[in-house]
N, CA and C of each residue as an Amber inpcrd file, in Angstrom:
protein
   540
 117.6790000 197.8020000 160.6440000 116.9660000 196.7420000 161.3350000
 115.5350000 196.6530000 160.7890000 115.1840000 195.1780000 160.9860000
 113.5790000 195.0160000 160.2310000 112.4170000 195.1370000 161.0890000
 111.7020000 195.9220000 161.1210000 110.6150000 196.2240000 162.5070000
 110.1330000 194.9090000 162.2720000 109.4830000 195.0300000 163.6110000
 109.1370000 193.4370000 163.5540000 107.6330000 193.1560000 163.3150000
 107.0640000 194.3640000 163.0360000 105.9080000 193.8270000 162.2260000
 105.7100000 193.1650000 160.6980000 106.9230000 193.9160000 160.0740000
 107.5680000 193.2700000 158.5840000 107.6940000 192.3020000 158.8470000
 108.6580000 191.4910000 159.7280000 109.3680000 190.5660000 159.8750000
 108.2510000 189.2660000 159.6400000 107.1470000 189.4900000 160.6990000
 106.2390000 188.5180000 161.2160000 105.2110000 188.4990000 159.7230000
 105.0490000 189.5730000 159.2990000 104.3950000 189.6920000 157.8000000
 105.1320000 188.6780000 156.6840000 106.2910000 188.9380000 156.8140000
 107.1220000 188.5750000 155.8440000 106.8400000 187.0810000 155.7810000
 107.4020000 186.4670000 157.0840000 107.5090000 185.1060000 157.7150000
 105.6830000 184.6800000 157.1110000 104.8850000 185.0680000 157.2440000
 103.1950000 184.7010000 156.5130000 103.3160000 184.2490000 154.9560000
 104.1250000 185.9500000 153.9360000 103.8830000 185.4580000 152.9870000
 105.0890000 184.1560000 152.6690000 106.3620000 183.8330000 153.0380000
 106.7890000 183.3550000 152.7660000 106.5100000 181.1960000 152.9850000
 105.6050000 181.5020000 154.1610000 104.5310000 179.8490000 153.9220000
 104.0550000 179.7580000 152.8900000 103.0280000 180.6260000 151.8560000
 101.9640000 180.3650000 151.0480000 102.9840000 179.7370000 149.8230000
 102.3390000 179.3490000 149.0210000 102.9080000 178.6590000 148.0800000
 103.4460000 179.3550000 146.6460000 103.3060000 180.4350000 146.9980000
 102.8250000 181.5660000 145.7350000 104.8380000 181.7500000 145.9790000
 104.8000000 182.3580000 144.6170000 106.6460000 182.5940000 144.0070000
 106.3710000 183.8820000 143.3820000 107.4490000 184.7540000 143.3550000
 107.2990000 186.3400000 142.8480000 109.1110000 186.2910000 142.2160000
 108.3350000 187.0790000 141.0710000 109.9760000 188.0230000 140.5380000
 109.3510000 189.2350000 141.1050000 109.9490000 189.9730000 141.3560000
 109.9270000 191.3780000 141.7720000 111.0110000 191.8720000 141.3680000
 110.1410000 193.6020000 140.8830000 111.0740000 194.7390000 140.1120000
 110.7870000 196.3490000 140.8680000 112.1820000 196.5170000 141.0340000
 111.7220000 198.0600000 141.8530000 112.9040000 198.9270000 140.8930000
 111.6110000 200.0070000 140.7000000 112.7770000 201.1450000 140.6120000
 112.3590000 202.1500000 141.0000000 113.4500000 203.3530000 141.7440000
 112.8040000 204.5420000 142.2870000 112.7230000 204.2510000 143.5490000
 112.4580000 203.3730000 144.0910000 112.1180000 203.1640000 145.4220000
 111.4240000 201.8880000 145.4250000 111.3450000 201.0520000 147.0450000
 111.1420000 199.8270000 147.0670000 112.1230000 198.9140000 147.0840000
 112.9730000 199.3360000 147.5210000 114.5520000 197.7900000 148.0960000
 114.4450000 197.9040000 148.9780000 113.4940000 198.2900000 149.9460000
 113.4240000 197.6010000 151.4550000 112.8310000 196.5820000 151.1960000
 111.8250000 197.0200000 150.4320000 111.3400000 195.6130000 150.2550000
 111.5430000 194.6190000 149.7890000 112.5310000 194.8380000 148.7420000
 113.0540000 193.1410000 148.3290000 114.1680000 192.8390000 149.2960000
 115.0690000 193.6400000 150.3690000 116.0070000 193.0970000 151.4050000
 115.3580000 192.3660000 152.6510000 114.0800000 193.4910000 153.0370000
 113.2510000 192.5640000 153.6020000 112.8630000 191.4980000 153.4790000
 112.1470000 191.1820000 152.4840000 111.5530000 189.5110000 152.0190000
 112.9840000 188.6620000 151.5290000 114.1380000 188.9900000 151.3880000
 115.2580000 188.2520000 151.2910000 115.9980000 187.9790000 153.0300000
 115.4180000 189.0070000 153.6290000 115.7740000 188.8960000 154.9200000
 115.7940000 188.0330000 155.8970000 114.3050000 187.1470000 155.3470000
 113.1390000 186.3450000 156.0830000 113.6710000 184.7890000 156.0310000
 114.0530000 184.1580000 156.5270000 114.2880000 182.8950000 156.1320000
 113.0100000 182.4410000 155.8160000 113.3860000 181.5880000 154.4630000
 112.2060000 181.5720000 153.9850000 111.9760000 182.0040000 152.1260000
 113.0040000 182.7410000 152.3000000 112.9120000 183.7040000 150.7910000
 112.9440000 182.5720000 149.7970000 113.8900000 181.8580000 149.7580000
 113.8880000 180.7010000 148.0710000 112.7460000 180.1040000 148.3380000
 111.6660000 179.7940000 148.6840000 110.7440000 179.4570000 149.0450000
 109.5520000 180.4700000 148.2800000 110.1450000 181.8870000 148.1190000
 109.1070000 182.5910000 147.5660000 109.4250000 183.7790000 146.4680000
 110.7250000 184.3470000 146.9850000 111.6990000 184.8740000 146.0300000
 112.8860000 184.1120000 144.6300000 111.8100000 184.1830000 143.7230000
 112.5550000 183.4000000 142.1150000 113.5500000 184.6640000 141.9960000
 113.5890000 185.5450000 141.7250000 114.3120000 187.2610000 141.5780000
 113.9630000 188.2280000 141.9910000 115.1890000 189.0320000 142.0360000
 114.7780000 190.5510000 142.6140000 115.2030000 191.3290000 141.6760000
 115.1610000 192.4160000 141.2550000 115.6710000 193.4390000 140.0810000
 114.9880000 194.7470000 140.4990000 116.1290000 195.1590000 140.4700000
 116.0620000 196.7280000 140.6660000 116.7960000 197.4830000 139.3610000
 116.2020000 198.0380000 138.1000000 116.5540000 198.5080000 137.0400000
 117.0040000 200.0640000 137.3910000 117.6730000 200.2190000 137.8780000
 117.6980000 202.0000000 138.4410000 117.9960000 203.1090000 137.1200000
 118.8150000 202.7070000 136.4110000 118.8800000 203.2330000 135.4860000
 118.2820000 203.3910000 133.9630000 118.1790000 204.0810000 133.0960000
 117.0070000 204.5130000 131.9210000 117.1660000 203.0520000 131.4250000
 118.5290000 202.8190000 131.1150000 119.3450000 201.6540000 130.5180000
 118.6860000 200.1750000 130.9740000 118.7310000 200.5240000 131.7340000
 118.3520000 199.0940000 132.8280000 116.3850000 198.9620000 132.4470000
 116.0340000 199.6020000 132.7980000 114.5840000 199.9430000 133.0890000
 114.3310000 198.9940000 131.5050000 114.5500000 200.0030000 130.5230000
 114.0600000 200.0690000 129.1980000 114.5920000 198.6020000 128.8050000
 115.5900000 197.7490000 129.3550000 116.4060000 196.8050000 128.6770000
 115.2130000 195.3040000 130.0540000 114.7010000 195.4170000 130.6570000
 113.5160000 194.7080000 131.5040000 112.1920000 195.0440000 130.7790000
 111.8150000 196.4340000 130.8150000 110.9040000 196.6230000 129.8490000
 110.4250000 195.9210000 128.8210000 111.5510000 196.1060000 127.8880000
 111.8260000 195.5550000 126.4310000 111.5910000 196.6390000 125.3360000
 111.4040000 197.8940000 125.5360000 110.7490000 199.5150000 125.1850000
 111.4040000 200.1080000 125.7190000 111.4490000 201.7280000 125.8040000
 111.7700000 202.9270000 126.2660000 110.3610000 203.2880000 126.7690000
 109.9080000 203.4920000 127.6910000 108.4610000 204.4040000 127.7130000
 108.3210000 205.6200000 127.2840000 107.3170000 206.2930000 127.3100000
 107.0150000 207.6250000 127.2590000 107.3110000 208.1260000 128.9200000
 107.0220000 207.6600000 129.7230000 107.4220000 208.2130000 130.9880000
 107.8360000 206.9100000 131.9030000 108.4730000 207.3990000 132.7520000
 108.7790000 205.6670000 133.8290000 108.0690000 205.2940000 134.9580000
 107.6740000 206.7630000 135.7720000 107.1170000 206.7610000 137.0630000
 104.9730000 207.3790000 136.5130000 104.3370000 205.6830000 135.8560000
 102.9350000 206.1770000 135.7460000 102.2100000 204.7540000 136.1160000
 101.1590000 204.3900000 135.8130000 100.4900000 203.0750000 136.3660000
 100.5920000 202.1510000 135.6440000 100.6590000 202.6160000 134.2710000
 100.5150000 201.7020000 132.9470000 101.9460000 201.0520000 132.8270000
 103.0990000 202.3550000 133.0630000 104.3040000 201.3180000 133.2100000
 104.3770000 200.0480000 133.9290000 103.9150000 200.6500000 135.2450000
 104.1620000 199.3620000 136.4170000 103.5310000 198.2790000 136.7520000
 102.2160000 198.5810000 135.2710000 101.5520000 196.6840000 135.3400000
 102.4010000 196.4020000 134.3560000 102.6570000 196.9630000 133.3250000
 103.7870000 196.2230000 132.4480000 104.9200000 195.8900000 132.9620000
 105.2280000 196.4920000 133.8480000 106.7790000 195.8240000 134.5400000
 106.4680000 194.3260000 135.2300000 105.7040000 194.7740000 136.0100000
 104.8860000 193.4430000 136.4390000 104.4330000 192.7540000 135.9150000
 104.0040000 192.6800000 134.5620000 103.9080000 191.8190000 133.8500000
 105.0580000 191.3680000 133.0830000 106.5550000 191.9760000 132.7640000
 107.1580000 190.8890000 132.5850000 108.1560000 190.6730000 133.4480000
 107.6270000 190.9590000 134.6200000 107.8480000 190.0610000 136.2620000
 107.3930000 188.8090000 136.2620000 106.1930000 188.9010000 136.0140000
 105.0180000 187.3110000 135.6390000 106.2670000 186.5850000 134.6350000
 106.5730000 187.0730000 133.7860000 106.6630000 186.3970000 132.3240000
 108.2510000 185.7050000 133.1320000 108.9240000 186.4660000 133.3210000
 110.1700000 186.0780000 134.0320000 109.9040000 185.1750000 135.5080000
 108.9010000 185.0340000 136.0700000 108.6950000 183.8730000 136.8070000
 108.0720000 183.0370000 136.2790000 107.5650000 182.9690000 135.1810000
 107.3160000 181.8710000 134.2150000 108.4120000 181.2080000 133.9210000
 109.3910000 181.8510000 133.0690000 110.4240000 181.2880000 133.1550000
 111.2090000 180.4610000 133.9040000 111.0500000 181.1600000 135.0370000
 112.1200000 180.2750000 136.0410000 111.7360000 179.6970000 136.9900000
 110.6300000 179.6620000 136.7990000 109.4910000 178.2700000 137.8950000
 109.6910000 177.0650000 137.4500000 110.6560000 176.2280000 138.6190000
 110.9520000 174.8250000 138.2800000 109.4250000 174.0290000 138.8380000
 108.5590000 174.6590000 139.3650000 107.5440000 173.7980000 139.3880000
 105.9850000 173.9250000 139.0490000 105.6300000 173.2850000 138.3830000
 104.5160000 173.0770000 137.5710000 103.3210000 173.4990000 138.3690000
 102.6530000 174.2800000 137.6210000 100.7790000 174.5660000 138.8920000
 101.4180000 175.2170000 139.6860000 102.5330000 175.7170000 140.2510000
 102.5390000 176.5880000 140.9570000 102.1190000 178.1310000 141.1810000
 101.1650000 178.9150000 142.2390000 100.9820000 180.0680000 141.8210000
 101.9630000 181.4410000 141.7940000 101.9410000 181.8450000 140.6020000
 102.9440000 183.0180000 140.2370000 102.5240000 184.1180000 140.4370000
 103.2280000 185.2670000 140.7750000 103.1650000 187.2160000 140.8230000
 104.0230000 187.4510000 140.2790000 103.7100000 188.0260000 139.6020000
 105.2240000 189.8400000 138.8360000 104.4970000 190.9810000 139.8940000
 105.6610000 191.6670000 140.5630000 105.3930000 192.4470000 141.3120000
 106.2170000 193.7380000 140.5900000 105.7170000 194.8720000 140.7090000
 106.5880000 195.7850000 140.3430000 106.3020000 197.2980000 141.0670000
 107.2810000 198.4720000 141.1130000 107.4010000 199.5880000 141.8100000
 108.0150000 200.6470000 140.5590000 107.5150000 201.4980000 140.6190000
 108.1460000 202.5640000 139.6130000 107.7770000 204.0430000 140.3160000
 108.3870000 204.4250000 140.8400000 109.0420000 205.5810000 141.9020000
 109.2400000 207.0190000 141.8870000 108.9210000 208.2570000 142.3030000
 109.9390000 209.3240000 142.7100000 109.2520000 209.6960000 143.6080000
 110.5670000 209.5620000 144.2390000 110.6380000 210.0670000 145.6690000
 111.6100000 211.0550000 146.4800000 111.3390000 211.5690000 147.7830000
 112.1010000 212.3370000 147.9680000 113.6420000 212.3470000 147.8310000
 114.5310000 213.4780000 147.1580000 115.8660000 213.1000000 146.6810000
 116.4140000 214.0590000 147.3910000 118.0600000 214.3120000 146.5660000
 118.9520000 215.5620000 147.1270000 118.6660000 217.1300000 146.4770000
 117.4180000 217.1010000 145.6510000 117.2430000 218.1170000 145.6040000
 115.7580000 218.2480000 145.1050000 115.2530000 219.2320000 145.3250000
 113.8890000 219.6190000 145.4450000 112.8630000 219.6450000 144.1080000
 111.7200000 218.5630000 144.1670000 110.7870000 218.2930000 142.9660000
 109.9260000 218.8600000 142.7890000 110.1400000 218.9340000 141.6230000
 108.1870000 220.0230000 141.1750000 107.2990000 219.2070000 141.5340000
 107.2850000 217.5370000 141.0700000 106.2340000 216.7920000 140.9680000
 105.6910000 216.2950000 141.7960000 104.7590000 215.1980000 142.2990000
 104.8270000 215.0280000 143.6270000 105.6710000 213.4480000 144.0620000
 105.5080000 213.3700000 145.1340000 106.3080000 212.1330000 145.2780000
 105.3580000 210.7650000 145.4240000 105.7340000 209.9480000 144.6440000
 104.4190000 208.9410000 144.2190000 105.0930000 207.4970000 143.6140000
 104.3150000 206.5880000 143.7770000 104.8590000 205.3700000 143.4920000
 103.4680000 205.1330000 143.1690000 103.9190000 203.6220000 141.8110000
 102.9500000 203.0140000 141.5010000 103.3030000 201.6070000 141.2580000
 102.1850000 200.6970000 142.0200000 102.7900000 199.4760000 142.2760000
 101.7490000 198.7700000 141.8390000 102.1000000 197.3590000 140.9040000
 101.4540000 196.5360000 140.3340000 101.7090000 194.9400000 140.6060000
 100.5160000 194.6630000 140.9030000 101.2320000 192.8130000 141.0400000
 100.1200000 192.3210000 140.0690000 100.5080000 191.2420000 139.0100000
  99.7110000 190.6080000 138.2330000 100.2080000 189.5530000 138.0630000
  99.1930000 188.3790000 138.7850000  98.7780000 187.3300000 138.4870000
  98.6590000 186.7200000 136.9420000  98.0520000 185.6080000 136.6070000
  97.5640000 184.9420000 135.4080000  95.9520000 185.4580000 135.8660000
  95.5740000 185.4030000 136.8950000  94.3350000 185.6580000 136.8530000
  93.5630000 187.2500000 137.1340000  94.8570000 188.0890000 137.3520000
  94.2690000 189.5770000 137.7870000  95.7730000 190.1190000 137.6930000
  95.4050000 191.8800000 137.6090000  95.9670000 192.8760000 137.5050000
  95.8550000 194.1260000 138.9580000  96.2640000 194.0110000 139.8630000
  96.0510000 194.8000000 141.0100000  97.2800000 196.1080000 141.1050000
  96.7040000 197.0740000 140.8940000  97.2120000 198.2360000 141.0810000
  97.0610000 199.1090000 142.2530000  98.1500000 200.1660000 142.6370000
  97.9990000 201.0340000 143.9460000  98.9970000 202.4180000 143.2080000
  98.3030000 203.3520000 143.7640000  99.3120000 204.6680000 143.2040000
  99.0400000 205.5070000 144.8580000 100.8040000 205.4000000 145.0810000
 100.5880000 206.2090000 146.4910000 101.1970000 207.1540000 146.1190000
 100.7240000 208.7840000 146.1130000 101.0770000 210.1100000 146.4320000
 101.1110000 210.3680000 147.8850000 102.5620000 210.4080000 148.2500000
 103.0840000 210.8810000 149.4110000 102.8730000 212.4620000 150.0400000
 102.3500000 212.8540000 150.9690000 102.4240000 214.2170000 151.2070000
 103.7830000 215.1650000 151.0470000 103.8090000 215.7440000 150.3380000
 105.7510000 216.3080000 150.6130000 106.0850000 216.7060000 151.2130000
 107.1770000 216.5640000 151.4270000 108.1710000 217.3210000 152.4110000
 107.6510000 216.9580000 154.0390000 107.0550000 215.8450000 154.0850000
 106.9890000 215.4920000 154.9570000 107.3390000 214.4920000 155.9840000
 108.3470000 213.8950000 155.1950000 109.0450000 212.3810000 155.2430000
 110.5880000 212.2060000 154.2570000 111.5570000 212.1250000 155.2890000
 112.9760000 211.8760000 154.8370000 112.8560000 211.0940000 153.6550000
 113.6310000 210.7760000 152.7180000 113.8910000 209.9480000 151.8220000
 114.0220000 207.9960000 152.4820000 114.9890000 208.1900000 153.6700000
 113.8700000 206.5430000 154.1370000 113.2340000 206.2980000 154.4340000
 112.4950000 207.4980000 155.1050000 110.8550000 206.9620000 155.3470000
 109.9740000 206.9090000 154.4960000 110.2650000 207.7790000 153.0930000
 109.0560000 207.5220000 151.9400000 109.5460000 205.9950000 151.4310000
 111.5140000 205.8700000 151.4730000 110.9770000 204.1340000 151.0850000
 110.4410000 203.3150000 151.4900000 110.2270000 203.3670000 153.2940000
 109.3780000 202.4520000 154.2000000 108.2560000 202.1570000 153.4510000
 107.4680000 203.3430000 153.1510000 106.5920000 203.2300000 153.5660000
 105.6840000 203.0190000 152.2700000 106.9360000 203.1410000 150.6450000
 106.6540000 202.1090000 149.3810000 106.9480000 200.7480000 149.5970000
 107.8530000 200.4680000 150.1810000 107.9260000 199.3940000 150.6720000
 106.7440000 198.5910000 151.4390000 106.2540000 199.0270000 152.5460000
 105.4330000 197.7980000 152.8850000 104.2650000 198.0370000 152.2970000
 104.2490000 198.7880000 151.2900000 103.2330000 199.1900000 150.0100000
 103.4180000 198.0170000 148.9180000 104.0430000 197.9030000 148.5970000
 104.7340000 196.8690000 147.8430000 104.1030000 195.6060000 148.4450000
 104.6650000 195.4360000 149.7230000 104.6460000 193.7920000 150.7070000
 103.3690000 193.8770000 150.1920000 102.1230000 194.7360000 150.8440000
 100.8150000 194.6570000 151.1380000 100.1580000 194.5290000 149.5300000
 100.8950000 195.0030000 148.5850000 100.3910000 194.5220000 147.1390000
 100.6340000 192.9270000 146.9780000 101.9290000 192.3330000 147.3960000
 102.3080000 191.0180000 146.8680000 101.5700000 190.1190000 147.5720000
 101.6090000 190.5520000 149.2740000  99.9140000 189.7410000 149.9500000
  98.7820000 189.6790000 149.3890000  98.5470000 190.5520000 148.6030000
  97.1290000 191.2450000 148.2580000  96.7520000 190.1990000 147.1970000
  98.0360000 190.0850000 146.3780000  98.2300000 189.1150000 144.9180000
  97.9500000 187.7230000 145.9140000  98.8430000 187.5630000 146.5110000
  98.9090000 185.7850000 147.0490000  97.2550000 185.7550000 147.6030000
  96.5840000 186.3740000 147.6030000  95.4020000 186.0540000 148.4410000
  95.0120000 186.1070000 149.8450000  96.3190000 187.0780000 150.5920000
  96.5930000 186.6520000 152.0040000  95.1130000 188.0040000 152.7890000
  94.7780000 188.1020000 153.5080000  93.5620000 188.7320000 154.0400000
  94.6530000 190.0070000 154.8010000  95.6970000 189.6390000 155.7330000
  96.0630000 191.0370000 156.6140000  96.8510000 192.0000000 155.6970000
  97.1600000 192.9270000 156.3310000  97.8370000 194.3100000 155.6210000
  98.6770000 195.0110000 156.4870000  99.8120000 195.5620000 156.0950000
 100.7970000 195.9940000 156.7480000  99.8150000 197.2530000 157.3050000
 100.2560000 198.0050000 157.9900000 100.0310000 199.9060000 158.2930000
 101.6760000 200.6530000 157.4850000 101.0650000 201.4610000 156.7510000
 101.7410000 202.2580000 155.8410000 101.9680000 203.0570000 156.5970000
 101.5580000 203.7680000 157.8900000 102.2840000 204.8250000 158.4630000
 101.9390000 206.0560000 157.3540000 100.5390000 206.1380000 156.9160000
  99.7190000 207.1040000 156.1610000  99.6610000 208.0190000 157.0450000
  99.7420000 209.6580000 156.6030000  99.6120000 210.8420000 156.7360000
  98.4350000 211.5460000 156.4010000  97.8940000 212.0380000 156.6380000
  96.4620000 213.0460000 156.4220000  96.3070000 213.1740000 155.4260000
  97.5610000 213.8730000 154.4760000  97.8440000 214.6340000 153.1310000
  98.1080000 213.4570000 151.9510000  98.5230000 211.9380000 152.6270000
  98.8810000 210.9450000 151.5000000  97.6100000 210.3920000 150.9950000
  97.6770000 210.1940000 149.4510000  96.6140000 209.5650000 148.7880000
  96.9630000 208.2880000 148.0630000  96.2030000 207.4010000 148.6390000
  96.3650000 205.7350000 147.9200000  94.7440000 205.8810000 146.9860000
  95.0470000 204.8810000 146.1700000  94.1970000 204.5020000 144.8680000
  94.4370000 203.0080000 144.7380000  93.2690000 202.5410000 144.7120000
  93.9080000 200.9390000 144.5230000  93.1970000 200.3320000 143.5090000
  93.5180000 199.5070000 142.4250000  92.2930000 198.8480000 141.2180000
  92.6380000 197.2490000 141.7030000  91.6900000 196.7290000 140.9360000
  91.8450000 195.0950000 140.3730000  91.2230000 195.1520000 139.1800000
């Protein structure tokens, strides 16, 4: 079920005029089921893509990276998020986002690294980045997607220009970083 603070979020960005491809991997398909959830979505959702695999990733990419889950990947994903809603924007002057998520998070078995997402939305006119390090072991595997997830939402608002922000349901120990 969609809490209904998403819901009412969702229902905001999906008025503005702004259109997104969005790409998740690792984590972040709440958030594209969410914003598909919303009546409203063809209105703002051109695609969704979730590359889960090396195969997949690298074949959206258009490269192999040196690593998958870092910052530099996930404005490039997002950027050819942009490039792919370029593409498929039947309408002219309209404003575009490439949104993207590149992930690890808590799994079925136990990580050295920490658990962290890095999420990028880029415009034609800006590059907005967020890198959330999750506290470990402190949050099931759906609650760290929640809570990339409305990480995600609150990036693609952030892109459209919208002023409010979800609550991430941040922990003491979690660290956000945010650029433009």
């Amino acid at each position: 079920m969609m809490p209904t603070d998403v819901e009412s979020f969702i229902e905001a960005i999906h008025k503005t005029p702004s259109r997104t491809v969005i790409a998740t991997s690792g984590a972040g398909t709440y958030a594209i089921a969410w914003l598909l959830g919303v009546s409203g979505a063809s209105e703002t959702v051109l695609e969704a893509l979730s590359p889960y695999s090396f195969a997949a990733f690298d074949v959206l990419l258009g490269r192999k990276p040196p690593q998958y889950v870092n910052e530099k990947i996930a404005q490039w994903l997002a950027g050819r998020a942009l490039t792919r809603a370029q593409l498929l924007s039947d309408r002219p002057d309209e404003p575009l986002v490439g949104i993207s998520c590149t992930a690890t998070i808590a799994t079925n078995y136990p990580k050295l690294g920490d658990h962290r997402a890095h999420i990028a939305a880029w415009t034609p006119q800006r590059v907005h980045g967020m890198t959330l390090t999750l506290a470990k072991d402190q949050r099931t595997r759906l609650e760290e997607e929640a809570v990339v997830s409305r990480a995600i939402l609150n990036m693609l608002a952030a892109a459209m220009d919208m002023p409010d922000q979800l609550d991430l349901g941040s922990l003491p120990d979690d660290e956000i970083t945010q650029t433009t």
